[in-house]
PDB file of C-alpha atoms in Angstrom:
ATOM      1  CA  UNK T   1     175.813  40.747-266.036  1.00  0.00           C
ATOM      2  CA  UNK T   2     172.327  41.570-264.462  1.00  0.00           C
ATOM      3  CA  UNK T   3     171.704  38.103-265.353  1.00  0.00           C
ATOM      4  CA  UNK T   4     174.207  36.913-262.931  1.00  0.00           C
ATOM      5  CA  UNK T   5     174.309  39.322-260.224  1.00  0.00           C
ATOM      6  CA  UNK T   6     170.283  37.846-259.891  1.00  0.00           C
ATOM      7  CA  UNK T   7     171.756  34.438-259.762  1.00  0.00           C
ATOM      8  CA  UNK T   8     173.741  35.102-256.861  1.00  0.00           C
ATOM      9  CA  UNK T   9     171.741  37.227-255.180  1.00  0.00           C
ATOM     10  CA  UNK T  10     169.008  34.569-255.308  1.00  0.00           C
ATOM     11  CA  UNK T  11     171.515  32.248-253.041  1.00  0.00           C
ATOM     12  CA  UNK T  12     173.685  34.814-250.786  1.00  0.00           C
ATOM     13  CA  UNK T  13     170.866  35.563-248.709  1.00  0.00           C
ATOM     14  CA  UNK T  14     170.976  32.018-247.865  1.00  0.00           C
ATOM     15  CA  UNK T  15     174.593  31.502-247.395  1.00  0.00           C
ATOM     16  CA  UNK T  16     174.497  34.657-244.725  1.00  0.00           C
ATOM     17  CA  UNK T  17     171.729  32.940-243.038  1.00  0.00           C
ATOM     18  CA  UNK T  18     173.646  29.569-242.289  1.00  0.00           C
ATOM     19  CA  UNK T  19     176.788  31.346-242.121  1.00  0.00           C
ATOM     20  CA  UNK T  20     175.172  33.479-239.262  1.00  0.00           C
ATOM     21  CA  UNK T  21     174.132  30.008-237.423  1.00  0.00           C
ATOM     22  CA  UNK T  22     176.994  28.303-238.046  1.00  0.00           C
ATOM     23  CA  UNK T  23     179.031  30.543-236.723  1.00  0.00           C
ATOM     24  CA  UNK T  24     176.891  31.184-233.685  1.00  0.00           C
ATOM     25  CA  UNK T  25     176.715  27.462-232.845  1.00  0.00           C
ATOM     26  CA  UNK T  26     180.746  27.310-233.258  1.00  0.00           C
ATOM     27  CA  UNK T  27     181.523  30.024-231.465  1.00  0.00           C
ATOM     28  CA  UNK T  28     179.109  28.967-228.770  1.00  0.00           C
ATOM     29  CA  UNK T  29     181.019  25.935-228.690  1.00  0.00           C
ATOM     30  CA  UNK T  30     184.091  26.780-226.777  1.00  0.00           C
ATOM     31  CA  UNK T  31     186.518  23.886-225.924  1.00  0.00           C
ATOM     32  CA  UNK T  32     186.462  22.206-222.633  1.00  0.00           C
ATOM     33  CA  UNK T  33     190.514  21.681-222.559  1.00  0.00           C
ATOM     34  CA  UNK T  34     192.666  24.559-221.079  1.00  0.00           C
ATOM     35  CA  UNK T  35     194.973  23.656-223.726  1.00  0.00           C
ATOM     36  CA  UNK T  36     196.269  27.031-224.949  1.00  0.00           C
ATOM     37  CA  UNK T  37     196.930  25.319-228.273  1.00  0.00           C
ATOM     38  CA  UNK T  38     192.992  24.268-228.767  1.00  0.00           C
ATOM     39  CA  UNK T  39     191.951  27.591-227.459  1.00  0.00           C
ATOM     40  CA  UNK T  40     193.621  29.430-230.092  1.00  0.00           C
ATOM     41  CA  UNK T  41     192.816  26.994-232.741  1.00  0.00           C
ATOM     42  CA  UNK T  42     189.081  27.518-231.997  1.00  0.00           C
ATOM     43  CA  UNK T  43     189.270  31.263-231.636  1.00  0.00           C
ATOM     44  CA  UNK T  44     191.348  31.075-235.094  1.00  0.00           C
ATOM     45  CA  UNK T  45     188.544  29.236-236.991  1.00  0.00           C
ATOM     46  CA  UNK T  46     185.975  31.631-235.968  1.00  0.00           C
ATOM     47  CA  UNK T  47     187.713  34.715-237.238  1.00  0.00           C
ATOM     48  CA  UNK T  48     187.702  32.539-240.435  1.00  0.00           C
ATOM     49  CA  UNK T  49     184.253  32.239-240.144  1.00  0.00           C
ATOM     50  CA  UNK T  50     183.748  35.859-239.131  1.00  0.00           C
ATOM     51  CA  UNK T  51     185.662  36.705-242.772  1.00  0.00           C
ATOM     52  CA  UNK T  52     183.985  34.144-244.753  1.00  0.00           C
ATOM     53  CA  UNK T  53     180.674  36.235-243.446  1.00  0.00           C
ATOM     54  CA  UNK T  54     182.288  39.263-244.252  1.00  0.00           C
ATOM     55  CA  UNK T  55     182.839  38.071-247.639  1.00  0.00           C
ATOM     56  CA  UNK T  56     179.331  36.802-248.139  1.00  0.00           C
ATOM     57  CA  UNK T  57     177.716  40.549-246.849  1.00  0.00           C
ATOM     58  CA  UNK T  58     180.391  42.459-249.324  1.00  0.00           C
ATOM     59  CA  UNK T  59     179.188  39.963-252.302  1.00  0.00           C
ATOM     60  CA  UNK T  60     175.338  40.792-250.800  1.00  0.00           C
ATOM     61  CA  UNK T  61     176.336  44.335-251.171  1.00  0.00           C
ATOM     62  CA  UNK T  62     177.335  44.367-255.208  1.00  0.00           C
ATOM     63  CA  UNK T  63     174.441  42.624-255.748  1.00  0.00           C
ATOM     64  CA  UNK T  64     171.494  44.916-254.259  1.00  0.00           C
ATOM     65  CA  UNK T  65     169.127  43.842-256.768  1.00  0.00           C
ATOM     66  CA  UNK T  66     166.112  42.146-255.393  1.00  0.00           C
ATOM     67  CA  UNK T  67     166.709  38.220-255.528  1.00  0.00           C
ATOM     68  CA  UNK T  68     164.631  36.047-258.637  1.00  0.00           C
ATOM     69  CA  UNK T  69     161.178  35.072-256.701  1.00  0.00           C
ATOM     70  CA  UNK T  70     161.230  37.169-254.338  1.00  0.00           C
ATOM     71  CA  UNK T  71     159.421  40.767-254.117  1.00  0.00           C
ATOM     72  CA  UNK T  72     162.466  42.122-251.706  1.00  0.00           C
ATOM     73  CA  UNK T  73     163.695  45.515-253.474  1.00  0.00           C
ATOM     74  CA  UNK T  74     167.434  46.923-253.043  1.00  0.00           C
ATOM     75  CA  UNK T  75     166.061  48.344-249.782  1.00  0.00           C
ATOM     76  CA  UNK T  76     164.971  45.274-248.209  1.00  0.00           C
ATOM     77  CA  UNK T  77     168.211  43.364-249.078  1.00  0.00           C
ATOM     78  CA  UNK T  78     169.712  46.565-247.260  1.00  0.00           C
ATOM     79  CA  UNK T  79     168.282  46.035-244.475  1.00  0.00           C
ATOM     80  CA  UNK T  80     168.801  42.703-244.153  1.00  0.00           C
ATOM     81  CA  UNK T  81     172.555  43.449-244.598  1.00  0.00           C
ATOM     82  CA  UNK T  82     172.516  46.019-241.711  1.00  0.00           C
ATOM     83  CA  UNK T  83     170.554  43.000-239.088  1.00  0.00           C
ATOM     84  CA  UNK T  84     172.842  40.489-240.127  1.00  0.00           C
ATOM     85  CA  UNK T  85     175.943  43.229-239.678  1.00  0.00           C
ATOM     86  CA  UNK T  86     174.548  43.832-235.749  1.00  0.00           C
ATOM     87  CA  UNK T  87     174.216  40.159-235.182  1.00  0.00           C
ATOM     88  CA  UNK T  88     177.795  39.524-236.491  1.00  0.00           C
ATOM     89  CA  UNK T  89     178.958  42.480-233.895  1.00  0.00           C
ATOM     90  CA  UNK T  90     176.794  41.200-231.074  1.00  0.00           C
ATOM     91  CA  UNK T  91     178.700  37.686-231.697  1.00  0.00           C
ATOM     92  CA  UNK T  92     182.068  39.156-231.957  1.00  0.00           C
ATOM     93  CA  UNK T  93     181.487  41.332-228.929  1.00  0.00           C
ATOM     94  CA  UNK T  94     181.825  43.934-231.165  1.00  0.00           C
ATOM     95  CA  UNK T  95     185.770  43.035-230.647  1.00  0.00           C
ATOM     96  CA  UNK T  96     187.299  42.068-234.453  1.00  0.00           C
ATOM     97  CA  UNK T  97     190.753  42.603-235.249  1.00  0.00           C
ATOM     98  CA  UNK T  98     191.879  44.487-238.771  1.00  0.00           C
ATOM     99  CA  UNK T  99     194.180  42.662-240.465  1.00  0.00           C
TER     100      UNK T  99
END
């Protein structure tokens, strides 16, 4: 089991990353129609994104072992959980919706 937590550690890290940039670049993006429709539509696919990312942090959390290569102990990964966390709230407007 260690074996594979270490294997997906090694790559969520990653995924967080461009998930993080995606999403900031998306959301960024807001559409140029006043098309109610397309508004909600957009705003819909980032609160996919935002759960995707939510998924990717809660699969970073099980793993907190430090990723193959890499020198980064449980603390570090920690860490790096708790920046990408703020920068997920900073994007949201600290503003997500339970479901």
């Amino acid at each position: 089991m260690n074996r594979l937590k270490g294997l997906v550690a090694a790559q969520v890290d990653q995924a967080i990353e461009r998930a993080i940039a995606s999403y900031h670049a998306f959301a960024q993006a807001e559409p140029q129609s006043t098309d109610p429709k397309e508004f909600a539509a957009h705003h819909a696919a980032c609160k996919a994104a935002l759960a995707h990312l939510d998924l990717l942090l809660k699969i970073a959390r099980i793993t907190e072992t430090p990723a193959p290569g890499t020198s980064d102990t449980a603390d570090d990964r920690l860490a790096t959980l708790a920046v990408a966390r703020e920068a997920v709230g900073a994007i949201a407007g600290g503003d997500e919706e339970e479901e």
